[in-house]
mmCIF file of C-alpha atoms in Angstrom:
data_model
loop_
_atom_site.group_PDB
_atom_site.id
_atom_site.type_symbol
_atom_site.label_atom_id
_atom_site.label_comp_id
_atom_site.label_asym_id
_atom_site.label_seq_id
_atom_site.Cartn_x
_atom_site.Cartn_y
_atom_site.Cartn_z
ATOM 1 C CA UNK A 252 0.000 0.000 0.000
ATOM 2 C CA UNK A 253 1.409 3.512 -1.037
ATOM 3 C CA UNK A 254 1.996 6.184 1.579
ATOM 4 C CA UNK A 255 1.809 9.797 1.090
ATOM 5 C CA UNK A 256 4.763 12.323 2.000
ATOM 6 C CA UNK A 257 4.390 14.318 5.262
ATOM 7 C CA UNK A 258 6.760 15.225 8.253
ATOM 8 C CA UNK A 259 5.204 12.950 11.227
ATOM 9 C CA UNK A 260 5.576 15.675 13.959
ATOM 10 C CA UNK A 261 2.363 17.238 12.800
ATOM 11 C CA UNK A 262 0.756 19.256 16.114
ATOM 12 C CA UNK A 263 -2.790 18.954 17.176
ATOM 13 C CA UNK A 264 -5.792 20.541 15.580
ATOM 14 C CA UNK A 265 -7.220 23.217 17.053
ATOM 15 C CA UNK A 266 -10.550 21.821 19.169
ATOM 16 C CA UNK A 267 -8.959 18.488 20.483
ATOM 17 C CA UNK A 268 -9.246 18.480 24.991
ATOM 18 C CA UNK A 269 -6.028 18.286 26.730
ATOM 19 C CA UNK A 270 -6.628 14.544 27.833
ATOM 20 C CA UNK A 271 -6.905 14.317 23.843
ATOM 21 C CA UNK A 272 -3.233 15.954 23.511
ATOM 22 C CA UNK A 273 -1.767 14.154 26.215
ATOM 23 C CA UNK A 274 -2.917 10.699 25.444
ATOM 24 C CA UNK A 275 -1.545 11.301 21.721
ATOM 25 C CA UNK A 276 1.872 11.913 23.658
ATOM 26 C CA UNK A 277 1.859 8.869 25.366
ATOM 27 C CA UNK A 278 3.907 6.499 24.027
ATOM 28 C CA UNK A 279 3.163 2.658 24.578
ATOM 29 C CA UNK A 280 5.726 0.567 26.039
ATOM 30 C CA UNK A 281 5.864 -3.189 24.780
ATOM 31 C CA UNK A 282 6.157 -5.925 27.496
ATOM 32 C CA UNK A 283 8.641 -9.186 27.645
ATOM 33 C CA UNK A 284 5.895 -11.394 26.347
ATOM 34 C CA UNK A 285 4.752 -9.180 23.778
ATOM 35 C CA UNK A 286 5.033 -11.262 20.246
ATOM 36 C CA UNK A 287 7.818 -10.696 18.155
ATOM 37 C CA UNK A 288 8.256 -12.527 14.751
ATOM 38 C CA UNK A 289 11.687 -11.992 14.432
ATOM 39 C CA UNK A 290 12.591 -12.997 18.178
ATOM 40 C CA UNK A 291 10.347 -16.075 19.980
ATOM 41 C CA UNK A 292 11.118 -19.327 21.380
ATOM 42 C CA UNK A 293 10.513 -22.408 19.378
ATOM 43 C CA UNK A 294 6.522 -23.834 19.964
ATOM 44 C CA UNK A 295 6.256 -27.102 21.176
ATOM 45 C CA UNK A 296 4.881 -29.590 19.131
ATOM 46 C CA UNK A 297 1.030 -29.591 19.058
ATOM 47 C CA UNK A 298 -0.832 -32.765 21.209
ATOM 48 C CA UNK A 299 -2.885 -35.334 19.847
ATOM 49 C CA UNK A 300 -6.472 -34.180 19.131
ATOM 50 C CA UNK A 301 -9.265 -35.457 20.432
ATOM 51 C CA UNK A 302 -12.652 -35.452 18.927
ATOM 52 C CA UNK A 303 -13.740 -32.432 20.388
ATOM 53 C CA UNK A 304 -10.581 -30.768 19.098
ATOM 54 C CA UNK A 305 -11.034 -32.497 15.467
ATOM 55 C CA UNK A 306 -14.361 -30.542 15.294
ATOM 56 C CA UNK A 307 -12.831 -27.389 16.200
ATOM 57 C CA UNK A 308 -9.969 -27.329 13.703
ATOM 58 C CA UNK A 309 -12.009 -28.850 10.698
ATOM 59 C CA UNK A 310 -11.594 -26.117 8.480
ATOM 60 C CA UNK A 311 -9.474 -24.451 6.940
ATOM 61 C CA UNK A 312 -5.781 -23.452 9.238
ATOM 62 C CA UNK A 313 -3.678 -20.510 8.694
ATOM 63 C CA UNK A 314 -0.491 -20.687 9.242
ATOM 64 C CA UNK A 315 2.077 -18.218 10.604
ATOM 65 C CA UNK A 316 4.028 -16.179 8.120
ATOM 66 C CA UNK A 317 6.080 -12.929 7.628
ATOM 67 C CA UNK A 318 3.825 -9.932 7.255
ATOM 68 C CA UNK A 319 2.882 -7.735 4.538
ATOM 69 C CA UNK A 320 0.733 -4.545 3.703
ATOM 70 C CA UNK A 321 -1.759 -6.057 2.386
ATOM 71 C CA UNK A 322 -5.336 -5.262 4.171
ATOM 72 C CA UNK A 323 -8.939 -6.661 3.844
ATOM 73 C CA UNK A 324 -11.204 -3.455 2.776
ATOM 74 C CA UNK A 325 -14.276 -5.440 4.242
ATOM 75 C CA UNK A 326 -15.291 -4.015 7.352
ATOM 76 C CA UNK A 327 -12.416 -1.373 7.584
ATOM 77 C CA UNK A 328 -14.848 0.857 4.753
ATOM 78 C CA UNK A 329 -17.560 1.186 7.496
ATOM 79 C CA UNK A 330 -14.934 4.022 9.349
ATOM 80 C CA UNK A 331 -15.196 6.455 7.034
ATOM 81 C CA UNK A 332 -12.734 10.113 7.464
ATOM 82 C CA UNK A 333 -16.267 11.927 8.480
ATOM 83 C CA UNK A 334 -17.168 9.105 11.165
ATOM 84 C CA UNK A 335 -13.378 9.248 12.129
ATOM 85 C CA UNK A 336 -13.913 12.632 12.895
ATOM 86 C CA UNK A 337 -16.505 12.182 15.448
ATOM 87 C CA UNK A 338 -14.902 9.516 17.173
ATOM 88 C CA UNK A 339 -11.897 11.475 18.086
ATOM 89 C CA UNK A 340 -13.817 14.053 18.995
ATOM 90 C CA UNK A 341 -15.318 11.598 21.886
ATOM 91 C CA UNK A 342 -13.940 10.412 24.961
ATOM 92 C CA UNK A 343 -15.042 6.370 24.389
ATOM 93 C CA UNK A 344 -11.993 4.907 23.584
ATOM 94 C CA UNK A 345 -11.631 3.133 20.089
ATOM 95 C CA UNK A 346 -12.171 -0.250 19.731
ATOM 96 C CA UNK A 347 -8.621 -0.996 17.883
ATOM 97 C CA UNK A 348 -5.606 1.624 19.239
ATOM 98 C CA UNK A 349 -1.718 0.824 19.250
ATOM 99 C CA UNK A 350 -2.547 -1.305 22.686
ATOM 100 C CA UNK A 351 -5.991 -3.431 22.329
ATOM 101 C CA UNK A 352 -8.027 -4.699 19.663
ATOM 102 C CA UNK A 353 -11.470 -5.276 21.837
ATOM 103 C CA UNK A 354 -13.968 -7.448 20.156
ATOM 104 C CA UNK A 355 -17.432 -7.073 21.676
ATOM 105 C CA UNK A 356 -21.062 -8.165 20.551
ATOM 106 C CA UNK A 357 -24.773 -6.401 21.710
ATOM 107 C CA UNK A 358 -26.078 -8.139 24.861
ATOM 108 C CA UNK A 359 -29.490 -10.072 25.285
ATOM 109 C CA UNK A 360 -31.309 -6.762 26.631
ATOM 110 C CA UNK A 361 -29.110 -4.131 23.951
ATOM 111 C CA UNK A 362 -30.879 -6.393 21.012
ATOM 112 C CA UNK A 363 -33.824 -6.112 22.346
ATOM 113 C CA UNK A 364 -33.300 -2.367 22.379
ATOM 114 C CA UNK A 365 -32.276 -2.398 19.070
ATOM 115 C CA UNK A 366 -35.501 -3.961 17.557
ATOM 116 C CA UNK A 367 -37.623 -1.897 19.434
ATOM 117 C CA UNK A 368 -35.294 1.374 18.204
ATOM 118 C CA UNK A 369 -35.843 -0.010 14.388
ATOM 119 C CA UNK A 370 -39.665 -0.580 15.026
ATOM 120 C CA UNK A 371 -40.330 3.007 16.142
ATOM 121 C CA UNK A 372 -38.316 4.280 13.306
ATOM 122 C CA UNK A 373 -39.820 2.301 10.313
ATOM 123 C CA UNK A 374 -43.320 3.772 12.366
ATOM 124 C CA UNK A 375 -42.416 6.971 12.226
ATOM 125 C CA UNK A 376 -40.720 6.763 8.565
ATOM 126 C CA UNK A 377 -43.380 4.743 7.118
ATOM 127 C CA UNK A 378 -46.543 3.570 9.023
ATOM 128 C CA UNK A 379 -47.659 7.045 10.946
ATOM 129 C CA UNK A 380 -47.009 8.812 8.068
ATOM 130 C CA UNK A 381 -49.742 6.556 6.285
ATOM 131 C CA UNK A 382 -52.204 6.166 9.092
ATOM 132 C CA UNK A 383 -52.170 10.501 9.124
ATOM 133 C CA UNK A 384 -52.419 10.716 5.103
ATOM 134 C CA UNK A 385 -55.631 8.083 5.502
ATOM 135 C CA UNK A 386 -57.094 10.374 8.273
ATOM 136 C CA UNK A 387 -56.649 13.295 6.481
ATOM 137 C CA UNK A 388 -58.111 12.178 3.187
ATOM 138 C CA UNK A 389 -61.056 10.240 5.510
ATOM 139 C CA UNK A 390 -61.172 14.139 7.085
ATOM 140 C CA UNK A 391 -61.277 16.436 4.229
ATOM 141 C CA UNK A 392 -63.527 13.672 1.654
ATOM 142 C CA UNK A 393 -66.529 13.325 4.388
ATOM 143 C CA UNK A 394 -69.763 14.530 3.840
ATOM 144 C CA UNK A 395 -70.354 16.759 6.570
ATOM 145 C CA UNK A 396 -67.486 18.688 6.341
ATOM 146 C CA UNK A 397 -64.455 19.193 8.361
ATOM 147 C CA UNK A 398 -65.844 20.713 11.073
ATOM 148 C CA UNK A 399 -68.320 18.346 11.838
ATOM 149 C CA UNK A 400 -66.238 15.486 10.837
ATOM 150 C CA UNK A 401 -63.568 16.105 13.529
ATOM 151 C CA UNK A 402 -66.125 17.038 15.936
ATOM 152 C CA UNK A 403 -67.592 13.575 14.838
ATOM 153 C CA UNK A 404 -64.470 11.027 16.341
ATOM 154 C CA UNK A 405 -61.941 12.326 13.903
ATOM 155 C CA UNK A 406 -60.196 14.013 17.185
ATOM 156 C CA UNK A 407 -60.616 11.003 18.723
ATOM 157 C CA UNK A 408 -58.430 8.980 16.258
ATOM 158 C CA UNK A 409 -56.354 11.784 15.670
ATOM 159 C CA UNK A 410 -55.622 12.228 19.477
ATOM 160 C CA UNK A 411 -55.154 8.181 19.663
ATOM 161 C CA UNK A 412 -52.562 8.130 16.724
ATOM 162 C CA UNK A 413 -50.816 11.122 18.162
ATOM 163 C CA UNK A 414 -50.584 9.831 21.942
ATOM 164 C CA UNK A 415 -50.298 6.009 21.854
ATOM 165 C CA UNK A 416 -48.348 5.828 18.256
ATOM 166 C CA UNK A 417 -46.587 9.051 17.513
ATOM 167 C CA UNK A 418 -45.156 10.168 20.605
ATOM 168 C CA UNK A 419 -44.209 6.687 22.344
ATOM 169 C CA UNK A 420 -41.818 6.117 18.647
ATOM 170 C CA UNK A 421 -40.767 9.821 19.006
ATOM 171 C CA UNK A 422 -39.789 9.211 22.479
ATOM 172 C CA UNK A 423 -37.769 6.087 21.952
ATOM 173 C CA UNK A 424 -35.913 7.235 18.525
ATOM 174 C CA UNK A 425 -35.174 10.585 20.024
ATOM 175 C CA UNK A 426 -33.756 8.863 23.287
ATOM 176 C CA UNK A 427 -31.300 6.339 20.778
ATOM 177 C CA UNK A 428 -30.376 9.663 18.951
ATOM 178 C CA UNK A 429 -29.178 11.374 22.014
ATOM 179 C CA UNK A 430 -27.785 8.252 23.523
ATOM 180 C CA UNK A 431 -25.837 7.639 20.072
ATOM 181 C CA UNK A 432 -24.436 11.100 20.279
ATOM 182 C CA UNK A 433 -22.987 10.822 24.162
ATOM 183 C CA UNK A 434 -25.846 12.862 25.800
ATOM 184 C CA UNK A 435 -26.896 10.075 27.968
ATOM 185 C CA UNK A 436 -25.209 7.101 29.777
ATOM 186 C CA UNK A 437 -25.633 4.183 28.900
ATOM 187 C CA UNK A 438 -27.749 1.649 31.028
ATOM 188 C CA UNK A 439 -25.797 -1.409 32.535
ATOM 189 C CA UNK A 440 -28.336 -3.311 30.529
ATOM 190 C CA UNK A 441 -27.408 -1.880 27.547
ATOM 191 C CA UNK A 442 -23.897 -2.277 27.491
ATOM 192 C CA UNK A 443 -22.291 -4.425 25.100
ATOM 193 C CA UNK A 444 -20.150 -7.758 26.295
ATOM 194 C CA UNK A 445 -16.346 -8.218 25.574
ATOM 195 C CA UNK A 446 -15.925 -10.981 23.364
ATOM 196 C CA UNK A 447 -12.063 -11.122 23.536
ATOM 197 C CA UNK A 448 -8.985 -8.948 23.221
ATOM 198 C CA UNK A 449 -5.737 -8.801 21.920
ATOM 199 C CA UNK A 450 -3.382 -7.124 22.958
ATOM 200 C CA UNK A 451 -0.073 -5.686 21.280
ATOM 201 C CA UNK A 452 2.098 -4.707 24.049
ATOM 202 C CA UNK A 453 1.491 -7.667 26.263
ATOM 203 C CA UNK A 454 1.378 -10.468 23.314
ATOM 204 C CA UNK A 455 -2.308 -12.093 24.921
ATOM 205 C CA UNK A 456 -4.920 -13.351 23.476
ATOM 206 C CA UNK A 457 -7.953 -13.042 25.705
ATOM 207 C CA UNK A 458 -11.558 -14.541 25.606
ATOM 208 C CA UNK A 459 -14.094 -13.492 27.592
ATOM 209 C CA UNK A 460 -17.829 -14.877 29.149
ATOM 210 C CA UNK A 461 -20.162 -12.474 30.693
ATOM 211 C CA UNK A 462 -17.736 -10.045 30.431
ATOM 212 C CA UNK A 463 -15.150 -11.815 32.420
ATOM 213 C CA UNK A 464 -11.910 -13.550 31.150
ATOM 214 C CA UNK A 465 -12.268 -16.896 30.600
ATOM 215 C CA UNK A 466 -8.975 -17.326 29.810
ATOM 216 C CA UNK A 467 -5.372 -15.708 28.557
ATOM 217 C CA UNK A 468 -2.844 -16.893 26.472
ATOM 218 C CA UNK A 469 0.340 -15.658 24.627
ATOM 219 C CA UNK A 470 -0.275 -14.982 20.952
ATOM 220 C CA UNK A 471 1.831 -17.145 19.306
ATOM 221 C CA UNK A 472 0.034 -19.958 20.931
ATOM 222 C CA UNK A 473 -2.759 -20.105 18.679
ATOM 223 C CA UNK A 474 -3.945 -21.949 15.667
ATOM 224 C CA UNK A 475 -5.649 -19.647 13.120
ATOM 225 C CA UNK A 476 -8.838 -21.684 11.710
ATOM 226 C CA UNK A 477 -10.726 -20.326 9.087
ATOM 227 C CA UNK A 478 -14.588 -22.166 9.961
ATOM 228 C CA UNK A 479 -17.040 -22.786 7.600
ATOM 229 C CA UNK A 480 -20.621 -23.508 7.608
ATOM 230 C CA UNK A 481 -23.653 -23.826 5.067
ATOM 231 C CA UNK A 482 -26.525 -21.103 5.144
ATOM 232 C CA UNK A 483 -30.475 -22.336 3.506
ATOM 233 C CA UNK A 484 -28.972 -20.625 0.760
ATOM 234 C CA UNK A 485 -26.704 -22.723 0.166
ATOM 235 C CA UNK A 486 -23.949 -20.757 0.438
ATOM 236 C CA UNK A 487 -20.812 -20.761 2.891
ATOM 237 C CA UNK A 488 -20.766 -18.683 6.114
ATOM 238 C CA UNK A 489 -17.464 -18.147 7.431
ATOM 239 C CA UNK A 490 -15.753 -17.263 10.963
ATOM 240 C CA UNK A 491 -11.950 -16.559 11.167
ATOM 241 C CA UNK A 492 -10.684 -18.076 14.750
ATOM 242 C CA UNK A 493 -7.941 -18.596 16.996
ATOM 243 C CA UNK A 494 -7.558 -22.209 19.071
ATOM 244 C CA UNK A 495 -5.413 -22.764 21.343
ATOM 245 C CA UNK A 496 -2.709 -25.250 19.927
ATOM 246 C CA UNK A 497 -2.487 -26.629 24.101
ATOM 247 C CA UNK A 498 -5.480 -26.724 26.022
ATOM 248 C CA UNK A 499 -8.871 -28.500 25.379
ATOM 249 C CA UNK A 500 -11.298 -25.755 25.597
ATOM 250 C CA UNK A 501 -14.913 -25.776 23.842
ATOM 251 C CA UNK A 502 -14.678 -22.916 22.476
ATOM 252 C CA UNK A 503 -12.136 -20.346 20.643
ATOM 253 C CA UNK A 504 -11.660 -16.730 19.727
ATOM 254 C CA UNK A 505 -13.777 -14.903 17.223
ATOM 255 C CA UNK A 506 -11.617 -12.517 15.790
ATOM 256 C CA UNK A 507 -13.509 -11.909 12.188
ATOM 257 C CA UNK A 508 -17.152 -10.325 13.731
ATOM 258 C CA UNK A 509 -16.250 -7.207 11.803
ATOM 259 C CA UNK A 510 -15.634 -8.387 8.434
ATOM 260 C CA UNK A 511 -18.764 -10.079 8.111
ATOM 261 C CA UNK A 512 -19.508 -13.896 7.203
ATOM 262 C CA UNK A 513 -19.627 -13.679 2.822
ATOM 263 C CA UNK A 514 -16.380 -12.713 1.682
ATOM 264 C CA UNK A 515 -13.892 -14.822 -0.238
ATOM 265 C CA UNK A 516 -11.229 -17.227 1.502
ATOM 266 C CA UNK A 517 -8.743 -14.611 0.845
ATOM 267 C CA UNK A 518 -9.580 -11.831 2.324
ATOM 268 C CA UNK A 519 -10.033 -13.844 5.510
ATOM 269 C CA UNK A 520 -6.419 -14.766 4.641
ATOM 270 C CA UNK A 521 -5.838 -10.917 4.597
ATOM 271 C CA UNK A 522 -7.585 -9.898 7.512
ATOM 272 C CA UNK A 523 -5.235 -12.555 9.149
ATOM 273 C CA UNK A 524 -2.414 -10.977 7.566
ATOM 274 C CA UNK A 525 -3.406 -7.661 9.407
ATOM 275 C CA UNK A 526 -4.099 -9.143 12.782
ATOM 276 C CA UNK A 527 -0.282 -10.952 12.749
ATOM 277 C CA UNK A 528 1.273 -6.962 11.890
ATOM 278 C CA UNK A 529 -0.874 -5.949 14.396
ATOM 279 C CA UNK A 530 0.709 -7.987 17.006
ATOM 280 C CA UNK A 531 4.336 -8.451 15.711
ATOM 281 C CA UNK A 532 6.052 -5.803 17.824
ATOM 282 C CA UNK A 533 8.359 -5.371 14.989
ATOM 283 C CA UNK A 534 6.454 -4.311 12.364
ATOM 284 C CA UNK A 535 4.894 -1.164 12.164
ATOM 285 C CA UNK A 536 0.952 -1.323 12.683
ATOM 286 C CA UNK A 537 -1.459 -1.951 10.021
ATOM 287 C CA UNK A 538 -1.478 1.287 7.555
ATOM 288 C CA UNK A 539 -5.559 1.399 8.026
ATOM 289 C CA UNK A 540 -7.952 4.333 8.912
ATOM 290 C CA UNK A 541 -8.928 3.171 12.078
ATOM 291 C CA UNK A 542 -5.023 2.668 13.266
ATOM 292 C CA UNK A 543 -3.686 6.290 12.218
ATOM 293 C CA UNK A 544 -4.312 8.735 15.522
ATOM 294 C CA UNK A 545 -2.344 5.612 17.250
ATOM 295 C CA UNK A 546 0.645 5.456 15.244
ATOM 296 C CA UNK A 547 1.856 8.223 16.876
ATOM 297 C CA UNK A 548 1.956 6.266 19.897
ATOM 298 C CA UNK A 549 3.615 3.199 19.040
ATOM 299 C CA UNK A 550 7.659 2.168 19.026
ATOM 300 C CA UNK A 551 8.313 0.662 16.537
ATOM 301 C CA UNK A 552 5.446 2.561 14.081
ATOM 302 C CA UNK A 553 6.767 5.803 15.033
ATOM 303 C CA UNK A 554 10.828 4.627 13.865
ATOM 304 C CA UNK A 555 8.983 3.740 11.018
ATOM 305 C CA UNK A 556 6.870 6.340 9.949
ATOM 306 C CA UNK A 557 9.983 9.006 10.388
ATOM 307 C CA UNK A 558 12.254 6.472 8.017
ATOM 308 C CA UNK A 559 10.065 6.500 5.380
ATOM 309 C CA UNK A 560 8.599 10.167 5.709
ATOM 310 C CA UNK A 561 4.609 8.970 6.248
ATOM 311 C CA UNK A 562 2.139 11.745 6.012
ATOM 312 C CA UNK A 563 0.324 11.536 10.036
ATOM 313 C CA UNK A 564 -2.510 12.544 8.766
ATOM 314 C CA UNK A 565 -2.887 10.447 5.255
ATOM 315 C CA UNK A 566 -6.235 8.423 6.158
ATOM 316 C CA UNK A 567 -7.851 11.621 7.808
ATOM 317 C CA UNK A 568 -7.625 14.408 5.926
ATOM 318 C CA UNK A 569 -9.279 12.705 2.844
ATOM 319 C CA UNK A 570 -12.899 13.264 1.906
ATOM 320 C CA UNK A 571 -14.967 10.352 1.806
ATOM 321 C CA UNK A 572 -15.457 10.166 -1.618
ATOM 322 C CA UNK A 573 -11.279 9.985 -1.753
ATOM 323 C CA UNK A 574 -11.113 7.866 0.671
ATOM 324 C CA UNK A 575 -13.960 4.943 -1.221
ATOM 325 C CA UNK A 576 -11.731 5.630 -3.918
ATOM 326 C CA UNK A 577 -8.709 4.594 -2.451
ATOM 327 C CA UNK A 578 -9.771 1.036 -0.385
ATOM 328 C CA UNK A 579 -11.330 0.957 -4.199
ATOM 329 C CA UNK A 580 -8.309 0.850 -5.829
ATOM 330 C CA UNK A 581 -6.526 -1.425 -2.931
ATOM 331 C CA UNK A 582 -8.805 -3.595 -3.603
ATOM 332 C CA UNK A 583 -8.209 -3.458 -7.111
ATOM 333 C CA UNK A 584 -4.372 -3.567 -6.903
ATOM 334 C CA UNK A 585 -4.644 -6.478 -4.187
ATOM 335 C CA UNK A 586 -5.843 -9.246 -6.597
ATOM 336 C CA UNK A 587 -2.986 -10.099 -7.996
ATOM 337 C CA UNK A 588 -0.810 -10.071 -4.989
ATOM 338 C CA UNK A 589 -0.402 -12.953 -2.257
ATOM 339 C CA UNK A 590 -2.211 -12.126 0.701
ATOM 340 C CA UNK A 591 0.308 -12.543 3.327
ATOM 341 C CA UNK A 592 4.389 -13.425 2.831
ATOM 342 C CA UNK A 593 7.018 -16.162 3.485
ATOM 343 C CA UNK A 594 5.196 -18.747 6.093
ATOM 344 C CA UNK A 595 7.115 -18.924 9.310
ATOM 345 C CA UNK A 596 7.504 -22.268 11.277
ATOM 346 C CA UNK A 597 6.853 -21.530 15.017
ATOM 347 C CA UNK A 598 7.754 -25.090 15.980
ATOM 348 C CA UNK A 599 11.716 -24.548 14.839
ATOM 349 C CA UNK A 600 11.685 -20.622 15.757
ATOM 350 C CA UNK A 601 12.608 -17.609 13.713
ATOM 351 C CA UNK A 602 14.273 -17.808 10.695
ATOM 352 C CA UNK A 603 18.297 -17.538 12.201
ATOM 353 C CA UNK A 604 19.468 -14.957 9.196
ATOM 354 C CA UNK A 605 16.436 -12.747 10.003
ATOM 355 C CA UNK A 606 17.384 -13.054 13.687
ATOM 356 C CA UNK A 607 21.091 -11.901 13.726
ATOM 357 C CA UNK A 608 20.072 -9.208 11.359
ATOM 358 C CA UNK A 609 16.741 -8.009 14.052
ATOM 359 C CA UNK A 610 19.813 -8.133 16.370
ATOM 360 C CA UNK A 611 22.462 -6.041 14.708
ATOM 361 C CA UNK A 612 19.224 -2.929 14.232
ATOM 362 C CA UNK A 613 18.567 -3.562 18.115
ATOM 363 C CA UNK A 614 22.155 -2.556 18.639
ATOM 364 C CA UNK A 615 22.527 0.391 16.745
#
């Protein structure tokens, strides 16, 4: 992927907080057990599977590998420059920064919200709109006349429209606006649950239940299983995740909820591709919308954005329109290159000439 020319040390727009300016300035700091695909100790071999295992691992494994730019534009689109705006402009703390990618899914009560959010809006878009034009035409087309008409029951069933349809959907549709825009806190209720998290600095892999880890596990750890699974339709659902290669558990980490379930094998492969740079503490993070304001924060990112002269503020200053052109022509320029690069063998370590020469740039 290209990058544009720009001096990194760009200052902070005018309108970001102080916390804003000082958090920018914070600079991460990368733990002992942090992954490192130049520098990790050889994985023991995997154990025998048992059937519960078998399932797990039926479809399709990723392996390992040395780390390119190449990106998935599935799901990353959704962030758009405009919507990038707004988030920096809040105090919620992104869902993917230079420490944490947090995967997290509505809970039982948030759905329920939801549906009840979409009701009252297809009401007020669609439904009330109708039931008023019918009154109105029922109003105005009666013999006796407007007057007499509404003095007839028309108030009634105007006043019954207004009070138990109208304003109940107003209500709840105003309250999600505000709520969407920070005005209001959000109800315990509503919260959404932590599905897992990985983390850069430290290396883990967590999964969570009920918002509560279930367990933690170095990175490097894990099988990458691409899952598979037939819809009515006929066609192929698919679910990128992460087993561990050394305990039995029932269960593994979804890492793939934002790309969706209907994309081709490779950009799966991609998205996999991404998540590897995103841990490997020495590579530079993922060159993707969503990652820029924490560049600026990471090690080894930082080295590498002043080396090769990266404009800070690439992703962000576009318009929209530039920037659907852009993951456009990714996309475009990514189909005839392999998704991900040389495939590394954690069970004998890192390559030794790749090693010595991690070591020599460690010591200058």
């Amino acid at each position: 992927m290209e990058l544009m020319n720009m001096d990194v040390s760009e200052t902070p727009k005018k309108g970001q907080n102080d916390s804003q300016t000082e958090s920018e300035n914070t600079i991460s700091q990368y733990q002992d057990t942090a992954y490192n695909s130049q520098d990790f100790p050889a994985q023991k071999p995997r154990q025998e599977k048992g059937f519960l295992r078998r399932m797990m691992t039926s479809g399709k494994p990723f392996s390992f590998s040395q780390t390119t730019d190449s990106i998935t534009v599935y799901g990353l689109d959704d962030m758009t420059p405009t919507i990038m705006a707004e988030e920096e402009k809040s105090s919620k703390p992104m869902y993917w920064t230079e420490i944490q990618l947090i995967g997290e899914s509505l809970s039982g009560w948030s759905q329920l919200y939801f549906l009840i959010v979409g009701i009252a809006k297809m009401c007020l878009m669609g439904l009330l709109p109708l039931c008023y034009a019918i009154f109105l035409l029922g109003l105005f087309i009666g013999k006796s006349g407007v007057v007499a008409g509404w003095n007839d029951g028309y108030a009634d069933i105007f006043m019954g429209i207004t009070l138990y349809g109208t304003l109940p959907c107003l209500i709840i549709y105003v309250h999600f606006l505000l709520l969407n825009a920070g005005y209001f806190f959000v109800a315990p209720f509503l919260r959404s649950k932590r599905v897992f998290e990985l983390n850069r600095t430290t290396g883990m892999v967590t999964l969570f239940k009920k918002n509560k880890p279930y367990f933690t596990h170095p990175f490097i750890e894990f099988d990458c299983v691409l899952m598979s699974s037939p819809t009515q339709q006929g066609f192929l659902n698919y679910s990128l995740t992460l087993i561990h290669r050394y305990r039995d558990y029932s269960v593994g980490v979804p890492i793939s909820g934002s790309m969706g379930a209907n994309h081709k094998v490779i950009e799966y492969l991609r998205f996999w591709n991404m998540v590897q740079r995103y841990m490997d503490i020495s590579q530079p993070l993922p060159d993707i919308l969503v990652l820029e304001p924490a560049r600026q924060r990471d090690p080894t990112t930082i080295a590498y954005d002043k080396e090769h002269n990266r404009k800070s503020r690439y992703w962000r200053d576009m318009t929209d329109e530039e920037f659907k052109q852009k993951m456009d022509e990714i996309d475009k320029d990514q189909k005839n290159t392999p998704a991900t690069g040389k495939p590394i063998d954690i069970f004998k370590g890192p390559d030794s000439t790749a090693r010595q020469k991690h070591n020599r740039k460690k010591k200058k």
